[in-house]
CSV table of C-alpha atoms and ligand atoms in Angstrom, one decimal:
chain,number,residue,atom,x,y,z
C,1,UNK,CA,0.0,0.0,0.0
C,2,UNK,CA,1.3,3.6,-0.9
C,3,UNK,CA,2.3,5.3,2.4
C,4,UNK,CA,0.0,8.4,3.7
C,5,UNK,CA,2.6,9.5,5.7
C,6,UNK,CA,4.6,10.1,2.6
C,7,UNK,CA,2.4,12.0,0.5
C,8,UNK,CA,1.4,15.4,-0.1
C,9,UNK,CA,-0.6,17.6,1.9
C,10,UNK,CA,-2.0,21.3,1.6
C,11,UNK,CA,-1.0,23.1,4.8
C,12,UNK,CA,-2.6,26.3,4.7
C,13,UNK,CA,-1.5,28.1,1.3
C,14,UNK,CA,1.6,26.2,1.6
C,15,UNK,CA,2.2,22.1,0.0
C,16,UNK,CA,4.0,19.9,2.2
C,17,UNK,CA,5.4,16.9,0.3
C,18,UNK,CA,5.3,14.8,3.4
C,19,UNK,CA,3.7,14.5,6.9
C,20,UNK,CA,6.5,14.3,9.5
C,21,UNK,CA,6.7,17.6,11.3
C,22,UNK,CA,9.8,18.2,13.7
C,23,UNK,CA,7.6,18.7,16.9
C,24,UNK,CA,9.0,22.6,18.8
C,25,UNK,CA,11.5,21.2,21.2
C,26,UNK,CA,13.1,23.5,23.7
C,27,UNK,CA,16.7,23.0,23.6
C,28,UNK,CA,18.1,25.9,25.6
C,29,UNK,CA,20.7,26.7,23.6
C,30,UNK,CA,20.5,30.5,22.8
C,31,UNK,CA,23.6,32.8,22.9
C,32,UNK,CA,23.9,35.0,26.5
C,33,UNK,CA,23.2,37.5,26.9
C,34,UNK,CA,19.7,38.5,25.9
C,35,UNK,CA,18.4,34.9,24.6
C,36,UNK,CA,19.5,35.3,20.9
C,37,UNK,CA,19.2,32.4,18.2
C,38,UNK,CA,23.2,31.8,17.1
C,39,UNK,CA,24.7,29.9,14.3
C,40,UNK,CA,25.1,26.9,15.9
C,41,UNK,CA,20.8,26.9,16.3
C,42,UNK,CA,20.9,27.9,12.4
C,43,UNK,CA,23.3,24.8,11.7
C,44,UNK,CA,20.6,22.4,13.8
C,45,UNK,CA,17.7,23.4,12.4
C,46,UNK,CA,18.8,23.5,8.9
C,47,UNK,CA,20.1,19.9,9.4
C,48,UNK,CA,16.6,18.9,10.4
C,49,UNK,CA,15.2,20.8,7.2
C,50,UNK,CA,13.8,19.0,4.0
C,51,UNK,CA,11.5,19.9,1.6
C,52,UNK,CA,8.6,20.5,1.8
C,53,UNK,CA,8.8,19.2,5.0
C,54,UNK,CA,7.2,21.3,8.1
C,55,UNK,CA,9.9,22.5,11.2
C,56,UNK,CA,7.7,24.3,14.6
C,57,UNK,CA,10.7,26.2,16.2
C,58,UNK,CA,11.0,25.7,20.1
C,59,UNK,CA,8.9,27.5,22.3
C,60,UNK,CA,10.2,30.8,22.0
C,61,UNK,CA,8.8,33.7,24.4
C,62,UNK,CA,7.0,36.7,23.2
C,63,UNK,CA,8.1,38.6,26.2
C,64,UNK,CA,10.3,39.1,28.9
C,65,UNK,CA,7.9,37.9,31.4
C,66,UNK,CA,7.1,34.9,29.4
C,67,UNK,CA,10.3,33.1,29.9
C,68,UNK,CA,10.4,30.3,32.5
C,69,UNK,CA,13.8,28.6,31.8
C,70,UNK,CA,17.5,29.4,31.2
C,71,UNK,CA,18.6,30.2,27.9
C,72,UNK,CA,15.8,29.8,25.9
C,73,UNK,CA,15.2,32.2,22.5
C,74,UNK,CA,13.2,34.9,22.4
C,75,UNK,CA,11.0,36.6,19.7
C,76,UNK,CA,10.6,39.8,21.6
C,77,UNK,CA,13.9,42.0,20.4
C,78,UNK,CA,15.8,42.9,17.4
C,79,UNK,CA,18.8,40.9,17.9
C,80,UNK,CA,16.2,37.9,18.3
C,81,UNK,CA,14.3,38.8,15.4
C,82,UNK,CA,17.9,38.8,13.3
C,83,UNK,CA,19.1,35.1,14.8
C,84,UNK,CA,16.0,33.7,13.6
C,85,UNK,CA,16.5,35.2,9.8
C,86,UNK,CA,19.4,32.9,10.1
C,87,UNK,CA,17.9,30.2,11.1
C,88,UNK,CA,14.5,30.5,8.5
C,89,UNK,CA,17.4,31.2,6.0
C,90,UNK,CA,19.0,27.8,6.2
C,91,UNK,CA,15.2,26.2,6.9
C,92,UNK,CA,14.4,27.7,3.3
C,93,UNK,CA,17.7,26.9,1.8
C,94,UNK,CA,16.5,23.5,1.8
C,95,UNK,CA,13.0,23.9,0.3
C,96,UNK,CA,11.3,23.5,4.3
C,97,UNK,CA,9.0,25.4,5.9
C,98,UNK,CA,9.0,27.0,9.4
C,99,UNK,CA,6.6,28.2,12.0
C,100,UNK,CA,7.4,29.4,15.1
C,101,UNK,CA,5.7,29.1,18.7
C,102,UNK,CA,4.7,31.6,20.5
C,103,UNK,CA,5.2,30.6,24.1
C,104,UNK,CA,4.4,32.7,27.3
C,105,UNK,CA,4.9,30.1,30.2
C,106,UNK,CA,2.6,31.8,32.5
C,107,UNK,CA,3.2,30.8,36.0
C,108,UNK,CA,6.4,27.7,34.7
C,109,UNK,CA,8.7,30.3,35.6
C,110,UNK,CA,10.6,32.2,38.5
C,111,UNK,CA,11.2,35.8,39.6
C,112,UNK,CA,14.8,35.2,38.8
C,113,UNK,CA,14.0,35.2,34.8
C,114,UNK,CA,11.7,38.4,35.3
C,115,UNK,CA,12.1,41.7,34.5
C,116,UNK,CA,13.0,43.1,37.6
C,117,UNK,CA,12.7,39.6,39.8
C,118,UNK,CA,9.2,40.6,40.0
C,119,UNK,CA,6.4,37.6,40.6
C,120,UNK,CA,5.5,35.5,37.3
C,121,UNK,CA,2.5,36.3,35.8
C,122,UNK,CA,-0.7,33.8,35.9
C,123,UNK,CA,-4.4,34.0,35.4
C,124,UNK,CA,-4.4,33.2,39.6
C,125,UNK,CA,-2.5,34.0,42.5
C,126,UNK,CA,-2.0,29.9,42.3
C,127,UNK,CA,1.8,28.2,42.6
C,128,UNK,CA,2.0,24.9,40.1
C,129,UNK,CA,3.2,22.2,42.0
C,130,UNK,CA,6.9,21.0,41.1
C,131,UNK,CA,10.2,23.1,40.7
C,132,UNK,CA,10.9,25.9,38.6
C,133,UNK,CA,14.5,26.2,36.5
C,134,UNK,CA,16.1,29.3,37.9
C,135,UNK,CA,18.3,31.8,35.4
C,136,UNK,CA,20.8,30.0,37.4
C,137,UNK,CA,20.3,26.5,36.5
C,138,UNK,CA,18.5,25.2,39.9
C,139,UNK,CA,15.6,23.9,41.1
C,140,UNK,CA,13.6,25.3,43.5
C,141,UNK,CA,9.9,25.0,44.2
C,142,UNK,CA,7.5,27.2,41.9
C,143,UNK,CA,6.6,30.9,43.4
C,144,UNK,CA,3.1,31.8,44.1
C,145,UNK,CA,2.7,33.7,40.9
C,146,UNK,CA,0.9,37.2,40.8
C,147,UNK,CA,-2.5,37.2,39.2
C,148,UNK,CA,-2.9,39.2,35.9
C,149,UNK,CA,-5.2,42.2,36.7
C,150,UNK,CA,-7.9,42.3,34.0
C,151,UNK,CA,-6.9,45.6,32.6
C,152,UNK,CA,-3.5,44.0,32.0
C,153,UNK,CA,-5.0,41.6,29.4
C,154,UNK,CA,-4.9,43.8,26.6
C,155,UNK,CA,-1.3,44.5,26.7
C,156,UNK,CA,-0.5,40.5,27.0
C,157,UNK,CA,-2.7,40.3,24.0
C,158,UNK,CA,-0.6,43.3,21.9
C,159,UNK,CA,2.6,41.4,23.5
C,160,UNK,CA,1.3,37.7,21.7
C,161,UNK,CA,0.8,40.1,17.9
C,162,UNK,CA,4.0,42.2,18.2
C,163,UNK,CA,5.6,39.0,19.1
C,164,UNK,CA,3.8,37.5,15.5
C,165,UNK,CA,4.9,40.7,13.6
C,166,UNK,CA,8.3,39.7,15.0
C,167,UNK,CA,7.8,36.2,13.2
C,168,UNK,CA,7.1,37.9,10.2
C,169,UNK,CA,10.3,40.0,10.5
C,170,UNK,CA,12.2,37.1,10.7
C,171,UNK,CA,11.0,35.6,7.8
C,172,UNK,CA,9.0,32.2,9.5
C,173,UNK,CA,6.1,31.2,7.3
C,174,UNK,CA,4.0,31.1,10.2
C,175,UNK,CA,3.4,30.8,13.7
C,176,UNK,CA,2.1,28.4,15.9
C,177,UNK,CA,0.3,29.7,18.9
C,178,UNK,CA,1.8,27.2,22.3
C,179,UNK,CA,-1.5,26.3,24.3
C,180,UNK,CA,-0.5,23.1,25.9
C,181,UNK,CA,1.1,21.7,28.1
C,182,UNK,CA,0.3,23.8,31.6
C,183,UNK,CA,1.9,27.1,30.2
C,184,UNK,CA,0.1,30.8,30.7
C,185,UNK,CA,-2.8,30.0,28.0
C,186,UNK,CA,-3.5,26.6,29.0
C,187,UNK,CA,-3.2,27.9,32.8
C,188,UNK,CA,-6.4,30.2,31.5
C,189,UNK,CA,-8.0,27.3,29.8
C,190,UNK,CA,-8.3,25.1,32.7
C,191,UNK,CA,-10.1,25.6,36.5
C,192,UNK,CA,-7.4,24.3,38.4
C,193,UNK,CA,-5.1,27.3,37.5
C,194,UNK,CA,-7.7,29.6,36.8
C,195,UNK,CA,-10.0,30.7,40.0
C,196,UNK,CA,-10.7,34.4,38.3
C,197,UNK,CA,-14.0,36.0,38.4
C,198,UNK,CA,-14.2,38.7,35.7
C,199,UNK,CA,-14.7,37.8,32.1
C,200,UNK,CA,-11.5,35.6,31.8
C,201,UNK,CA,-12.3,33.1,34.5
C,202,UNK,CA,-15.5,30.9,35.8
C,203,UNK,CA,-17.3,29.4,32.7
C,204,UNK,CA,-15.9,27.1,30.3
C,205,UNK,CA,-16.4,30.2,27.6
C,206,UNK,CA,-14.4,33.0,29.5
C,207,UNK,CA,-12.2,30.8,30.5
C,208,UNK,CA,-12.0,30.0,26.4
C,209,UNK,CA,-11.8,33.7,26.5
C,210,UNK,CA,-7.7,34.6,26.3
C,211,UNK,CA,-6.6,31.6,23.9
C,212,UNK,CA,-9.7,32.9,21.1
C,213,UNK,CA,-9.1,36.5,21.5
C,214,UNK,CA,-5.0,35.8,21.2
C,215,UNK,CA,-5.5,33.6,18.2
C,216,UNK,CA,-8.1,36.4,16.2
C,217,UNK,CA,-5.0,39.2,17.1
C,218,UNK,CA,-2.0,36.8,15.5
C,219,UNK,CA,-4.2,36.1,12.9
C,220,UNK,CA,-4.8,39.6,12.3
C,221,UNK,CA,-0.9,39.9,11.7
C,222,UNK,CA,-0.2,36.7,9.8
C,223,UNK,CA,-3.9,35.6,8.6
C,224,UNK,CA,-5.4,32.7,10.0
C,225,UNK,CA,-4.2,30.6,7.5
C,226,UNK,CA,-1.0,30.8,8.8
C,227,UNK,CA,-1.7,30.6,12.4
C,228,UNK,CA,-1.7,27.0,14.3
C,229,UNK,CA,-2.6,26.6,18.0
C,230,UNK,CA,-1.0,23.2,20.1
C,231,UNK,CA,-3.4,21.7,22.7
C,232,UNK,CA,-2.7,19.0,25.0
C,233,UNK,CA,-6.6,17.8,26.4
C,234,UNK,CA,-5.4,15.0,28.2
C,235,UNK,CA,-2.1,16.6,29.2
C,236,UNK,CA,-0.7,16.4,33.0
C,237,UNK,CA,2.5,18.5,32.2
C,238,UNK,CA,3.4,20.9,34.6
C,239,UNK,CA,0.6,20.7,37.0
C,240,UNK,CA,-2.0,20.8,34.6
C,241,UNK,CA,-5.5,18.8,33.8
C,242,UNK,CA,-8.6,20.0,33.6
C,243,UNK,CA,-10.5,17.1,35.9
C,244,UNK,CA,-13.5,17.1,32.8
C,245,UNK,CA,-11.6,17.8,29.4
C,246,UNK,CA,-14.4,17.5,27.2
C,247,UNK,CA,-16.3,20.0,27.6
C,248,UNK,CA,-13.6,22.9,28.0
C,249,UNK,CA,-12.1,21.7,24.9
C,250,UNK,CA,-15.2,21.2,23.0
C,251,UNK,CA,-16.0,24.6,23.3
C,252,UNK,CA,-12.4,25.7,22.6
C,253,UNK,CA,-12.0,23.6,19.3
C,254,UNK,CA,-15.6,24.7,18.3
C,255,UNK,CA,-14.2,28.2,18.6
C,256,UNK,CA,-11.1,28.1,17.1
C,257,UNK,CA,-12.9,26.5,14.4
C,258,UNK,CA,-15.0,29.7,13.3
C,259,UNK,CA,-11.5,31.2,12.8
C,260,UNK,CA,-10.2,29.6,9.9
C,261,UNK,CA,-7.0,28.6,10.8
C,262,UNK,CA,-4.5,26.8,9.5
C,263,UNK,CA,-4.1,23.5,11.8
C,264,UNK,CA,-4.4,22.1,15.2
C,265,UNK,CA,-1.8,20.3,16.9
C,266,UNK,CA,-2.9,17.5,19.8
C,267,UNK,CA,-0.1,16.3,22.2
C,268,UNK,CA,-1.4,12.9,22.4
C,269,UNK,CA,-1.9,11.6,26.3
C,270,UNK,CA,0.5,8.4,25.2
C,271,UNK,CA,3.6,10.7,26.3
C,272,UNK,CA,4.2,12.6,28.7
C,273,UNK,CA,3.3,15.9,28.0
C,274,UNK,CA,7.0,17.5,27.2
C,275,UNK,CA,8.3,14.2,26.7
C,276,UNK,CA,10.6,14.1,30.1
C,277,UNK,CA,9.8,10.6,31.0
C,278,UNK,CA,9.8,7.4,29.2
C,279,UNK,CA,6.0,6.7,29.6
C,280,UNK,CA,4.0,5.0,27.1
C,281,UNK,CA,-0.3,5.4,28.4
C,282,UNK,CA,-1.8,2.9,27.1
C,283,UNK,CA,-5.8,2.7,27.4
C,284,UNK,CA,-6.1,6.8,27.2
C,285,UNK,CA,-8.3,8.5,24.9
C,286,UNK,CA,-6.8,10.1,21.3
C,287,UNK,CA,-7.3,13.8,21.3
C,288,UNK,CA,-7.0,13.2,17.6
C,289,UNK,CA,-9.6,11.0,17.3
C,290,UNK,CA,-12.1,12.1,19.5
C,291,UNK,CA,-11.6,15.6,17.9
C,292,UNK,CA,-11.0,15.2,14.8
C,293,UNK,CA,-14.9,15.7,13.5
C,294,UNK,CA,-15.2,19.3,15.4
C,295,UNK,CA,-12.1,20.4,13.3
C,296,UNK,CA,-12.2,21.2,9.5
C,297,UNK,CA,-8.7,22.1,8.7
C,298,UNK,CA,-5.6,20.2,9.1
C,299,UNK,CA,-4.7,18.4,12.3
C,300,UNK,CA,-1.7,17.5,13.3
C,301,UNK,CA,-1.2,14.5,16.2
C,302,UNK,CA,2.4,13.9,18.2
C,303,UNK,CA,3.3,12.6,21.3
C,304,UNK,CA,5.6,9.3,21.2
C,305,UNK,CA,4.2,8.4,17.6
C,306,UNK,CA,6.8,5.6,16.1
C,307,UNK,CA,6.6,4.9,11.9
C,308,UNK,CA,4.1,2.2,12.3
C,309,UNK,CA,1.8,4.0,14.6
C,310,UNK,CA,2.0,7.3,12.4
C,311,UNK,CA,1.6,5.9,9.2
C,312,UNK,CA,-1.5,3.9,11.2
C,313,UNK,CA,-3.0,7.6,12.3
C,314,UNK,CA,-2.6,9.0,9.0
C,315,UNK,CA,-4.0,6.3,7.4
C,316,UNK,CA,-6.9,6.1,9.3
C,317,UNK,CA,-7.7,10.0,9.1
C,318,UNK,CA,-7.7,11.1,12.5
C,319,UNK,CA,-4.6,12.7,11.8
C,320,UNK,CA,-3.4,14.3,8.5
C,321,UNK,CA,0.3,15.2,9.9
C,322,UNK,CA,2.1,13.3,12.3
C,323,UNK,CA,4.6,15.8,15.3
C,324,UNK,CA,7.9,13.5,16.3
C,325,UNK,CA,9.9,15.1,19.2
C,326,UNK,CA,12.5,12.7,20.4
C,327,UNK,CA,13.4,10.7,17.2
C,328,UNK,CA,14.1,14.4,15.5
C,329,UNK,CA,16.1,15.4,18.0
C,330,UNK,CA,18.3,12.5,17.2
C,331,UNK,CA,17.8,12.3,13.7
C,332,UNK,CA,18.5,14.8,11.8
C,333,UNK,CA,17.1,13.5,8.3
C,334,UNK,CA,13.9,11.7,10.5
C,335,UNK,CA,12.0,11.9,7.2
C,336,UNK,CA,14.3,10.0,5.0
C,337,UNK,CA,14.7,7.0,7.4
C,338,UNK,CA,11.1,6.8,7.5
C,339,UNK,CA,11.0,6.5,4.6
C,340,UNK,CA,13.3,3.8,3.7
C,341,UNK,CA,12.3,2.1,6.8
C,342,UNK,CA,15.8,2.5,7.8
C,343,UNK,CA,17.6,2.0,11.5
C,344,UNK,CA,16.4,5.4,14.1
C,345,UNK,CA,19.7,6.7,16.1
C,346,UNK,CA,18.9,6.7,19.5
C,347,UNK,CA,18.2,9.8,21.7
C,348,UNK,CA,20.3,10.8,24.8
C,349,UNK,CA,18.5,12.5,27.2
C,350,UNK,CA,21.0,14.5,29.1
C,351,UNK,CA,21.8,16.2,26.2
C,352,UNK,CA,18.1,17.6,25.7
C,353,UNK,CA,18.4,20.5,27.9
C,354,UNK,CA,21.5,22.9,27.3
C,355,UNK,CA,24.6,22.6,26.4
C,356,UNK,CA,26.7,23.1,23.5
C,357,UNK,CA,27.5,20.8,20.3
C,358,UNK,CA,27.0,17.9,21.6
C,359,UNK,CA,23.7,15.9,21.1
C,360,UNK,CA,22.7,18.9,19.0
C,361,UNK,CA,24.3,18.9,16.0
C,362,UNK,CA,26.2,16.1,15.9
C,363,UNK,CA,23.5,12.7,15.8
C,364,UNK,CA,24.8,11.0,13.0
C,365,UNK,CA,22.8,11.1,9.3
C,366,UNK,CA,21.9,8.0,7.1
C,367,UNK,CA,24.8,9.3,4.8
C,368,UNK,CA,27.3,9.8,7.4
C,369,UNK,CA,26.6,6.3,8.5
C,370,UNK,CA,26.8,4.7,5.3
C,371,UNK,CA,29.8,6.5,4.2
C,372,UNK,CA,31.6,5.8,7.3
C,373,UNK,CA,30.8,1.7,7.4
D,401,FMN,C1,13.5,18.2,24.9
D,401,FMN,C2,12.0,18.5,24.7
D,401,FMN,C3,11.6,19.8,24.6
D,401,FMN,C4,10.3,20.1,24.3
D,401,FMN,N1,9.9,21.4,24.1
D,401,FMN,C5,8.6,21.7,23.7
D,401,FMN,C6,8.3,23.1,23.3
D,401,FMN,O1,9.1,24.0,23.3
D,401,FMN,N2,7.0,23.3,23.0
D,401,FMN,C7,6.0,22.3,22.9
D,401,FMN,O2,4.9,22.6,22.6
D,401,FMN,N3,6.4,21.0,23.2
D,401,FMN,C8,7.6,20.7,23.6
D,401,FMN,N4,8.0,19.4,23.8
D,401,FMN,C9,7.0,18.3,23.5
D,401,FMN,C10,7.2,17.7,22.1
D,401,FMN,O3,6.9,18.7,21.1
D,401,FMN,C11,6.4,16.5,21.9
D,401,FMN,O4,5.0,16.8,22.0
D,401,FMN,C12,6.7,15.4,22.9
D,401,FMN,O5,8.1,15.2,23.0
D,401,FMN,C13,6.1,14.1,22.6
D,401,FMN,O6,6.5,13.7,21.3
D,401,FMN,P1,7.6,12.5,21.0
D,401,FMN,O7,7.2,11.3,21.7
D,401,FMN,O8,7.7,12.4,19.5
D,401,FMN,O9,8.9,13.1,21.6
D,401,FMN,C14,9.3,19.1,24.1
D,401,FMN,C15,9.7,17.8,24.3
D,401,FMN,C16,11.1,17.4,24.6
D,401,FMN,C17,11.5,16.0,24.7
């Protein structure tokens, strides 16, 4: 049988020849100070490149305030906005295409990343349970963050479109809006981080409030069929899980829906939700399937996917596009092994997280192998 996985797809005005998206994976690698993508990101992410094939960038924040972990880029200043040219440069060089996240972390942070070691921001005056990554690379419980006051909303809002602009600047080819995975707009979505009582907190609709009104602004910048929002229903990740998902994200798809934009990507419950232990659910509902009649456009599906199980989802229609994480991380030419059905390097997980070189750029490609053997 012809593989799904391996043929084309219409992503918004753009034509991806394949379905295997690199999956935004923070890497905390930017150059100090001031969080700026550097060559050795451009030489990375150009490895990972192929075309036609769709790259989401890491998690990048859109603000000052929206940073929760060492070293991780920004989208928010001009030397920011001119380490990402680089990086869409060598993306394009090779015929891919490249959106980037737009990642406020919400209350996932400490006072030590913030502008003036004030309080993080969060929808409530509510500490996640866990640790926080300091600026100094420790681990200390999460702060009781300070609740946004709702004539502060606005701002945030103009933060997430100058932030798209930004994108736009760099030359990306869209953006993908980060709503998963317990960060500021998922802490919105879901009662357990959100006890507020104006018009963004209470009922499954305000709560649905921030994440629709963010989404019409970036689309307003990019238009919406350039504009992709991540969701993780099922999700546990940093203190997160809405006790009843169904509803909450009923109403949220239904709504994101109207707006006509480009894709939906689903963490799937089978990993965890950033992919930071080796867990494999089993017996868990698939946000893709379960979802996939409320949304029209294209949907992507990711969360510890291997080739049989994504050419199964793609096959089957609940997914069009299939997010790996891990096996891009340590294979650089992912789509090419897949499809030969070749050998997958493994991944070294101390090497996720900062550093240098080393489990970056240097996981070995098919070529390299063979040439080397
Ligand atoms: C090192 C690492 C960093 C990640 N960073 C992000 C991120 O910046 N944004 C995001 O939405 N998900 C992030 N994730 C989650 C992945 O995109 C993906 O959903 C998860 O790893 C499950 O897919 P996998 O099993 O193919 O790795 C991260 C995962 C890992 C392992």
């Amino acid at each position: 049988m012809p593989s799904k996985l391996f043929s084309p797809l219409q992503f918004g005005p753009y034509q991806l020849t394949h379905r295997v998206v690199m999956a935004p994976l923070t890497r905390m690698r930017a150059a100090q100070p001031g969080n700026v993508p550097h060559a050795l990101n451009a030489e990375y992410y150009g490895q990972r490149a192929s075309k036609g094939g769709l790259i989401i960038s890491e998690g990048s924040q859109i603000s000052p305030s929206g940073q929760g972990m060492p070293a991780t880029p920004g989208i928010h200043s001009p030397e920011q906005i001119a380490g990402w040219k680089a990086i869409t440069d060598a993306v394009h060089a090779k015929g891919g295409i490249i959106f980037l996240q737009l990642w406020h972390v919400g209350r996932i942070s400490h006072s030590s990343h913030q502008p003036a070691s004030a309080l993080p921001i969060a929808p409530s005056a509510i500490a996640a349970a866990g640790d926080a990554f300091t600026a100094s690379f420790e681990r200390v419980p999460f702060e009781t963050p300070r609740a946004l006051e709702t004539g502060e909303i606005p701002s945030l809002i103009e933060s997430y479109r100058h932030a798209a602009a930004n994108a736009k600047l760099a030359g990306f080819d869209g953006v993908e809006i980060h709503g998963a995975n317990g960060y500021l707009l998922e802490q919105f979505l879901q009662s357990r981080s959100n006890q507020r009582t104006d018009r963004y907190g209470g009922s499954i609709e305000n709560r649905t409030r921030l994440l629709i009104e963010v989404a019409q602004a970036v689309s307003e910048v990019w238009g919406a069929d350039r504009v992709g929002v991540r969701l993780s229903p099922f999700g546990v990740a940093n203190d997160s899980g809405e006790e009843d998902p169904l509803p909450l994200y009923t109403h949220a798809i239904k709504e994101l829906a109207k707006l006509g934009l480009a894709y939906l990507h689903f963490i799937e419950p089978r990993a965890s939700g950033a992919g930071q232990a080796e867990v494999d659910h089993k017996d868990v509902p698939s946000a893709a399937e379960l979802f996939r009649p409320l949304w029209p456009n294209v949907l992507i599906a990711a969360g510890n996917f291997k080739p049989d199980t994504a050419e199964g989802a793609v096959a089957s229609g609940n997914a069009d596009a299939i997010g790996f994480g891990r096996l891009f991380i340590a294979n650089p030419d992912l789509p090419k092994r897949l499809k030969k059905g070749a050998e997958l390097n493994p991944y070294y997980r101390p090497t996720f997280y900062g550093g240098g070189a080393e489990g970056y750029i240097d996981y070995p490609t098919l070529d390299a192998r063979e040439a080397a053997e």
